[in-house]
Short mmCIF file of C-alpha atoms in Angstrom, two decimals:
data_model
loop_
_atom_site.label_atom_id
_atom_site.label_comp_id
_atom_site.label_asym_id
_atom_site.label_seq_id
_atom_site.Cartn_x
_atom_site.Cartn_y
_atom_site.Cartn_z
CA UNK A 1063 -87.97 128.81 73.77
CA UNK A 1064 -89.64 130.57 75.79
CA UNK A 1065 -88.66 134.09 77.18
CA UNK A 1066 -88.13 132.73 80.48
CA UNK A 1067 -85.65 130.20 79.17
CA UNK A 1068 -84.15 132.43 76.63
CA UNK A 1069 -82.99 134.86 79.75
CA UNK A 1070 -83.33 133.28 83.01
CA UNK A 1071 -83.40 134.68 86.54
CA UNK A 1072 -79.66 133.79 87.91
CA UNK A 1073 -79.26 131.64 90.98
CA UNK A 1074 -76.16 131.45 93.19
CA UNK A 1075 -75.79 127.77 93.89
CA UNK A 1076 -75.42 127.54 97.77
CA UNK A 1077 -78.47 129.09 99.01
CA UNK A 1078 -81.86 128.08 100.74
CA UNK A 1079 -83.33 129.97 98.23
CA UNK A 1080 -81.69 127.72 94.75
CA UNK A 1081 -81.83 124.25 96.98
CA UNK A 1082 -85.85 125.11 97.44
CA UNK A 1083 -86.26 125.71 93.92
CA UNK A 1084 -84.24 122.32 92.69
CA UNK A 1085 -86.06 120.16 94.51
CA UNK A 1086 -89.62 121.75 93.77
CA UNK A 1087 -88.31 120.96 90.26
CA UNK A 1088 -87.10 117.36 90.96
CA UNK A 1089 -90.83 116.80 92.85
CA UNK A 1090 -92.25 117.68 89.21
CA UNK A 1091 -90.16 115.31 87.44
CA UNK A 1092 -91.41 112.76 89.96
CA UNK A 1093 -87.70 111.97 90.81
CA UNK A 1094 -86.50 111.42 87.27
CA UNK A 1095 -82.73 111.92 87.76
CA UNK A 1096 -80.79 114.79 87.77
CA UNK A 1097 -80.92 115.67 83.60
CA UNK A 1098 -84.33 116.10 83.90
CA UNK A 1099 -84.27 117.76 87.27
CA UNK A 1100 -81.63 120.16 85.55
CA UNK A 1101 -83.10 120.85 82.37
CA UNK A 1102 -86.84 121.77 84.53
CA UNK A 1103 -85.25 124.18 86.69
CA UNK A 1104 -83.35 125.56 83.03
CA UNK A 1105 -86.64 126.37 82.07
CA UNK A 1106 -86.67 129.57 84.16
CA UNK A 1107 -83.62 129.35 86.44
CA UNK A 1108 -79.89 128.93 85.74
CA UNK A 1109 -78.16 128.28 89.16
CA UNK A 1110 -74.59 128.49 88.74
CA UNK A 1111 -72.95 125.56 89.06
CA UNK A 1112 -76.13 123.48 88.66
CA UNK A 1113 -75.17 120.17 88.15
CA UNK A 1114 -73.29 120.08 90.50
CA UNK A 1115 -76.20 121.50 93.37
CA UNK A 1116 -78.72 119.16 91.28
CA UNK A 1117 -76.08 116.37 91.77
CA UNK A 1118 -76.08 117.14 95.81
CA UNK A 1119 -79.99 117.65 96.19
CA UNK A 1120 -80.61 114.00 94.11
CA UNK A 1121 -78.18 112.02 96.69
CA UNK A 1122 -80.01 113.84 99.55
CA UNK A 1123 -83.35 113.40 98.29
CA UNK A 1124 -84.95 109.78 100.51
CA UNK A 1125 -86.73 109.06 97.77
CA UNK A 1126 -84.65 108.84 95.35
CA UNK A 1127 -83.11 106.64 98.04
CA UNK A 1128 -85.73 104.20 98.00
CA UNK A 1129 -85.83 103.67 94.82
CA UNK A 1130 -82.36 103.13 94.60
CA UNK A 1131 -82.01 99.91 96.69
CA UNK A 1132 -85.41 98.28 94.88
CA UNK A 1133 -83.84 99.19 92.00
CA UNK A 1134 -80.54 97.79 92.41
CA UNK A 1135 -82.36 94.45 94.06
CA UNK A 1136 -84.28 94.30 90.76
CA UNK A 1137 -81.25 94.69 88.85
CA UNK A 1138 -79.84 91.11 90.57
CA UNK A 1139 -83.45 89.49 89.90
CA UNK A 1140 -82.91 89.97 86.22
CA UNK A 1141 -79.51 89.52 86.25
CA UNK A 1142 -79.83 86.40 88.29
CA UNK A 1143 -82.61 85.46 86.07
CA UNK A 1144 -80.39 86.38 82.64
CA UNK A 1145 -78.21 83.40 84.06
CA UNK A 1146 -80.57 81.08 85.27
CA UNK A 1147 -83.28 80.74 82.33
CA UNK A 1148 -82.12 82.46 79.50
CA UNK A 1149 -78.58 81.25 79.32
CA UNK A 1150 -80.02 77.44 79.77
CA UNK A 1151 -82.10 78.28 77.21
CA UNK A 1152 -79.79 79.52 75.03
CA UNK A 1153 -77.99 76.27 75.57
CA UNK A 1154 -81.02 74.59 74.51
CA UNK A 1155 -82.33 76.39 71.55
CA UNK A 1156 -78.27 76.17 70.15
CA UNK A 1157 -78.91 72.43 70.89
CA UNK A 1158 -82.45 72.08 68.67
CA UNK A 1159 -81.36 74.36 65.85
CA UNK A 1160 -77.59 72.90 65.34
CA UNK A 1161 -77.54 69.69 67.39
CA UNK A 1162 -74.48 68.68 69.49
CA UNK A 1163 -71.60 65.97 69.34
CA UNK A 1164 -72.92 64.32 72.53
CA UNK A 1165 -69.74 62.27 73.85
CA UNK A 1166 -70.24 58.66 72.78
CA UNK A 1167 -69.10 55.60 75.09
CA UNK A 1168 -66.56 53.57 73.49
CA UNK A 1169 -65.47 49.66 74.63
CA UNK A 1170 -62.29 50.31 77.23
CA UNK A 1171 -64.08 53.76 78.76
CA UNK A 1172 -64.68 53.88 82.55
CA UNK A 1173 -68.38 55.48 83.71
CA UNK A 1174 -70.07 56.46 86.51
CA UNK A 1175 -73.15 53.76 86.84
CA UNK A 1176 -76.07 56.39 87.76
CA UNK A 1177 -78.36 54.90 90.28
CA UNK A 1178 -81.28 56.76 91.09
CA UNK A 1179 -82.32 55.03 94.78
CA UNK A 1180 -78.78 56.03 96.06
CA UNK A 1181 -76.79 59.66 96.57
CA UNK A 1182 -74.48 60.38 93.70
CA UNK A 1183 -71.35 60.26 96.15
CA UNK A 1184 -72.28 56.39 96.09
CA UNK A 1185 -72.35 55.52 92.87
CA UNK A 1186 -70.20 52.80 91.33
CA UNK A 1187 -67.33 53.09 88.69
CA UNK A 1188 -67.17 50.46 85.96
CA UNK A 1189 -65.38 49.37 82.85
CA UNK A 1190 -67.17 49.61 79.47
CA UNK A 1191 -67.20 45.73 77.69
CA UNK A 1192 -69.31 45.38 75.18
CA UNK A 1193 -71.55 48.31 73.17
CA UNK A 1194 -75.15 46.92 72.36
CA UNK A 1195 -76.84 47.93 69.61
CA UNK A 1196 -80.25 47.84 68.20
CA UNK A 1197 -82.41 46.92 65.48
CA UNK A 1198 -81.89 50.37 63.94
CA UNK A 1199 -78.15 50.51 64.33
CA UNK A 1200 -77.97 52.57 67.33
CA UNK A 1201 -76.48 51.92 70.49
CA UNK A 1202 -78.68 51.69 72.95
CA UNK A 1203 -77.30 49.22 75.83
CA UNK A 1204 -74.09 47.94 76.84
CA UNK A 1205 -72.40 45.59 78.56
CA UNK A 1206 -70.47 46.44 81.95
CA UNK A 1207 -68.10 45.33 84.44
CA UNK A 1208 -68.31 46.52 88.13
CA UNK A 1209 -67.32 45.20 91.25
CA UNK A 1210 -69.70 43.60 93.63
CA UNK A 1211 -69.10 45.88 97.36
CA UNK A 1212 -70.36 42.67 99.42
CA UNK A 1213 -68.35 40.20 97.77
CA UNK A 1214 -65.54 41.63 95.81
CA UNK A 1215 -65.93 39.85 92.95
CA UNK A 1216 -66.42 41.21 88.95
CA UNK A 1217 -69.42 41.05 88.04
CA UNK A 1218 -71.03 41.33 84.24
CA UNK A 1219 -74.52 43.57 84.29
CA UNK A 1220 -76.24 44.82 81.24
CA UNK A 1221 -77.09 48.42 81.34
CA UNK A 1222 -78.94 51.02 79.25
CA UNK A 1223 -77.19 53.83 77.54
CA UNK A 1224 -78.76 56.66 79.39
CA UNK A 1225 -77.37 55.09 82.64
CA UNK A 1226 -73.92 54.95 81.94
CA UNK A 1227 -72.08 58.29 82.52
CA UNK A 1228 -68.81 58.71 80.58
CA UNK A 1229 -65.65 59.61 82.83
CA UNK A 1230 -62.54 61.11 81.23
CA UNK A 1231 -60.79 57.98 81.71
CA UNK A 1232 -60.17 55.33 78.98
CA UNK A 1233 -58.26 51.99 78.90
CA UNK A 1234 -56.41 51.89 75.39
CA UNK A 1235 -54.92 48.73 74.04
CA UNK A 1236 -51.51 49.56 75.60
CA UNK A 1237 -52.46 49.91 79.29
CA UNK A 1238 -54.32 47.30 79.36
CA UNK A 1239 -51.64 45.00 77.58
CA UNK A 1240 -49.34 47.57 79.62
CA UNK A 1241 -49.82 44.74 83.12
CA UNK A 1242 -47.05 42.12 82.07
CA UNK A 1243 -47.68 38.40 82.07
CA UNK A 1244 -44.66 37.44 82.94
CA UNK A 1245 -44.69 36.75 86.81
CA UNK A 1246 -41.04 37.10 88.44
CA UNK A 1247 -40.05 34.35 90.39
CA UNK A 1248 -39.37 35.85 93.70
CA UNK A 1249 -39.05 34.01 97.01
CA UNK A 1250 -42.95 33.11 97.99
CA UNK A 1251 -43.59 34.17 101.64
CA UNK A 1252 -45.51 31.40 104.49
CA UNK A 1253 -48.33 33.37 104.62
CA UNK A 1254 -48.47 34.36 101.07
CA UNK A 1255 -48.36 32.00 98.02
CA UNK A 1256 -50.08 33.83 95.16
CA UNK A 1257 -47.64 35.35 92.60
CA UNK A 1258 -48.37 39.02 91.63
CA UNK A 1259 -48.00 41.11 88.36
CA UNK A 1260 -45.10 43.32 88.08
CA UNK A 1261 -44.92 46.57 85.89
CA UNK A 1262 -41.29 47.66 84.17
CA UNK A 1263 -41.17 51.03 87.37
CA UNK A 1264 -40.11 50.74 90.11
CA UNK A 1265 -41.83 52.92 92.24
CA UNK A 1266 -45.41 51.77 90.14
CA UNK A 1267 -44.93 47.83 90.72
CA UNK A 1268 -44.63 48.69 94.56
CA UNK A 1269 -47.94 50.93 94.39
CA UNK A 1270 -49.14 47.74 92.37
CA UNK A 1271 -48.20 45.16 94.30
CA UNK A 1272 -49.60 46.40 97.61
CA UNK A 1273 -53.02 47.10 95.88
CA UNK A 1274 -53.08 44.09 94.53
CA UNK A 1275 -52.20 42.94 98.27
CA UNK A 1276 -55.26 44.97 99.46
CA UNK A 1277 -57.62 43.68 97.22
CA UNK A 1278 -56.32 39.72 98.27
CA UNK A 1279 -57.45 40.98 101.56
CA UNK A 1280 -61.04 42.02 100.42
CA UNK A 1281 -61.45 38.49 99.40
CA UNK A 1282 -60.78 39.14 95.47
CA UNK A 1283 -58.35 37.38 93.39
CA UNK A 1284 -55.37 38.91 92.46
CA UNK A 1285 -54.93 36.09 89.52
CA UNK A 1286 -58.29 36.48 88.61
CA UNK A 1287 -58.83 37.15 84.57
CA UNK A 1288 -62.14 39.48 84.51
CA UNK A 1289 -59.64 41.55 87.35
CA UNK A 1290 -56.52 42.22 85.38
CA UNK A 1291 -58.33 42.52 82.12
CA UNK A 1292 -60.80 44.72 84.02
CA UNK A 1293 -60.36 45.95 87.03
CA UNK A 1294 -56.97 46.58 87.64
CA UNK A 1295 -56.38 48.83 85.15
CA UNK A 1296 -59.48 50.38 85.42
CA UNK A 1297 -58.56 51.20 88.86
CA UNK A 1298 -54.51 52.29 87.79
CA UNK A 1299 -56.08 54.51 86.18
CA UNK A 1300 -58.38 56.06 88.76
CA UNK A 1301 -55.28 56.44 90.82
CA UNK A 1302 -53.30 58.45 88.09
CA UNK A 1303 -56.69 60.50 88.01
CA UNK A 1304 -57.23 60.69 92.05
CA UNK A 1305 -53.27 62.19 91.88
CA UNK A 1306 -53.86 65.14 89.44
CA UNK A 1307 -53.09 68.55 89.98
CA UNK A 1308 -56.96 69.51 90.26
CA UNK A 1309 -57.41 66.99 93.55
CA UNK A 1310 -54.12 67.21 95.34
CA UNK A 1311 -52.41 70.47 94.78
CA UNK A 1312 -54.32 73.04 96.69
CA UNK A 1313 -53.71 71.12 99.89
CA UNK A 1314 -50.42 70.10 99.53
CA UNK A 1315 -49.78 74.31 98.45
CA UNK A 1316 -51.34 75.34 101.25
CA UNK A 1317 -49.30 72.64 104.11
CA UNK A 1318 -46.70 74.37 102.46
CA UNK A 1319 -47.09 77.71 102.80
CA UNK A 1320 -48.36 76.37 106.19
CA UNK A 1321 -45.63 74.31 107.22
CA UNK A 1322 -42.14 76.57 108.10
CA UNK A 1323 -44.30 78.81 110.41
CA UNK A 1324 -45.54 76.01 112.25
CA UNK A 1325 -42.33 74.00 112.33
CA UNK A 1326 -40.36 77.14 113.98
CA UNK A 1327 -43.17 77.67 116.58
CA UNK A 1328 -43.22 74.02 116.85
CA UNK A 1329 -39.72 73.91 117.65
CA UNK A 1330 -39.10 73.62 121.38
CA UNK A 1331 -42.44 71.80 122.35
CA UNK A 1332 -41.64 69.23 119.64
CA UNK A 1333 -39.32 66.46 120.49
CA UNK A 1334 -35.73 66.61 118.53
CA UNK A 1335 -36.63 63.39 116.63
CA UNK A 1336 -40.48 64.33 115.84
CA UNK A 1337 -39.63 67.51 114.68
CA UNK A 1338 -36.74 66.42 112.57
CA UNK A 1339 -40.06 63.70 110.90
CA UNK A 1340 -41.72 67.23 110.63
CA UNK A 1341 -39.35 68.81 109.25
CA UNK A 1342 -38.54 66.09 106.09
CA UNK A 1343 -41.90 65.42 105.64
CA UNK A 1344 -42.00 69.23 104.73
CA UNK A 1345 -38.64 69.01 102.34
CA UNK A 1346 -41.45 66.16 100.89
CA UNK A 1347 -43.87 68.13 100.40
CA UNK A 1348 -42.55 71.23 98.59
CA UNK A 1349 -40.83 68.77 95.92
CA UNK A 1350 -44.30 67.50 95.11
CA UNK A 1351 -45.35 70.42 94.72
CA UNK A 1352 -42.53 71.43 92.64
CA UNK A 1353 -43.35 68.36 90.62
CA UNK A 1354 -47.16 69.62 90.34
CA UNK A 1355 -45.34 73.11 88.98
CA UNK A 1356 -43.73 71.48 86.63
CA UNK A 1357 -46.44 70.17 84.82
CA UNK A 1358 -47.49 71.71 81.26
CA UNK A 1359 -50.43 71.19 78.57
CA UNK A 1360 -47.92 70.38 76.07
CA UNK A 1361 -46.29 67.20 78.30
CA UNK A 1362 -46.47 64.29 75.92
CA UNK A 1363 -47.73 61.16 77.67
CA UNK A 1364 -44.42 59.46 78.27
CA UNK A 1365 -43.62 62.48 80.50
CA UNK A 1366 -47.06 62.48 82.49
CA UNK A 1367 -46.52 58.87 83.06
CA UNK A 1368 -43.08 58.77 84.36
CA UNK A 1369 -44.22 62.39 86.60
CA UNK A 1370 -46.61 60.43 88.32
CA UNK A 1371 -44.00 57.62 88.94
CA UNK A 1372 -41.87 60.11 90.36
CA UNK A 1373 -44.92 61.55 92.79
CA UNK A 1374 -46.15 58.22 93.31
CA UNK A 1375 -42.43 57.67 95.17
CA UNK A 1376 -42.57 60.86 97.11
CA UNK A 1377 -46.35 60.22 98.11
CA UNK A 1378 -44.85 57.05 99.57
CA UNK A 1379 -41.89 58.87 100.70
CA UNK A 1380 -44.48 61.32 102.33
CA UNK A 1381 -45.92 58.46 104.17
CA UNK A 1382 -43.11 56.79 106.44
CA UNK A 1383 -42.91 60.09 108.12
CA UNK A 1384 -46.56 59.61 109.56
CA UNK A 1385 -49.59 61.87 109.49
CA UNK A 1386 -49.09 65.57 108.76
CA UNK A 1387 -49.82 67.82 111.38
CA UNK A 1388 -53.73 68.07 112.91
CA UNK A 1389 -53.44 71.90 113.20
CA UNK A 1390 -52.01 72.13 109.28
CA UNK A 1391 -54.54 69.96 107.53
CA UNK A 1392 -57.41 71.06 109.25
CA UNK A 1393 -60.56 68.67 109.79
CA UNK A 1394 -61.76 67.43 106.65
CA UNK A 1395 -64.04 64.94 107.21
CA UNK A 1396 -65.54 64.96 110.54
CA UNK A 1397 -63.83 62.67 112.58
CA UNK A 1398 -60.95 62.48 110.46
CA UNK A 1399 -58.25 65.09 109.02
CA UNK A 1400 -57.76 66.94 105.57
CA UNK A 1401 -55.52 64.02 105.08
CA UNK A 1402 -57.78 61.00 106.30
CA UNK A 1403 -57.17 59.82 110.39
CA UNK A 1404 -56.00 56.59 108.31
CA UNK A 1405 -53.12 58.06 106.54
CA UNK A 1406 -50.17 56.21 106.81
CA UNK A 1407 -48.35 53.30 105.98
CA UNK A 1408 -50.43 50.46 107.48
CA UNK A 1409 -53.52 52.31 106.61
CA UNK A 1410 -53.13 52.68 103.03
CA UNK A 1411 -51.05 50.54 100.84
CA UNK A 1412 -52.01 51.43 97.19
CA UNK A 1413 -49.81 54.91 98.30
#
């Protein structure tokens, strides 16, 4: 250790000479940081409260400020590349080394039919009817049932397994047989002579009947065996998925939060009967949200089924009071509200 370091010159902290000494040392170490600058100063001088003085000098250094901006940008670039490149390559490497259990498609699964010529939002839903194995015993294709958008008829197609994207929906034998083959002997109306299959639950029976009526208006025969065995259970599963908490709860919870203040604000301007309808609709929104709040991962299928039936009944009651106020539901899709322009009992017979 040199003598100057053993017996350094004491310097007061807040003096112009001390600032110049620190600045010179900072430039000698090429703006390398607080610790390096302080070590360079202490080779000859000992600044009282030296670390604090060096920090202030580095904070005011224009060169260090410019370098800090570039360093932040480089750090952000590294983080982004680490997420987009390294993590993805790590996943691919893990697949190669350890292999992965691919999600298999079984008979009765609901799948999305991949079509490169159309946008993803227009891909059709289908039900797997039969799996086709090749000579080596590997499943490479499948027969699927899909609804023809033009005629509304169920058609059977054969597609490679790579074009089928499985969803978290599966028709078990219990679900397929849940629709009773017996038809209730109800009085027939003059304009319709079709008999509709009914389910045991009252609310679900109304939903099924309305759904079949909508399909009949589209030209789909409700008594077609392919329809009853394929599309009808598939659409029922879709309805349960569309009424899930992840889909509806955020919008309904926001509506529940905004509704009271809106009712108080419009109480003096709205007719009494209209205000009363909106108040009843608000109570139903609260009941629906409370049902969603009761959901638990440990719920059995029976509990989920009962909750679904109750939600369907509440949604039907809610529709009787019309569409929620436009100020609360927002714009949603262009030209429609968040619940759609056709949100009403005469426009949405399924609900």
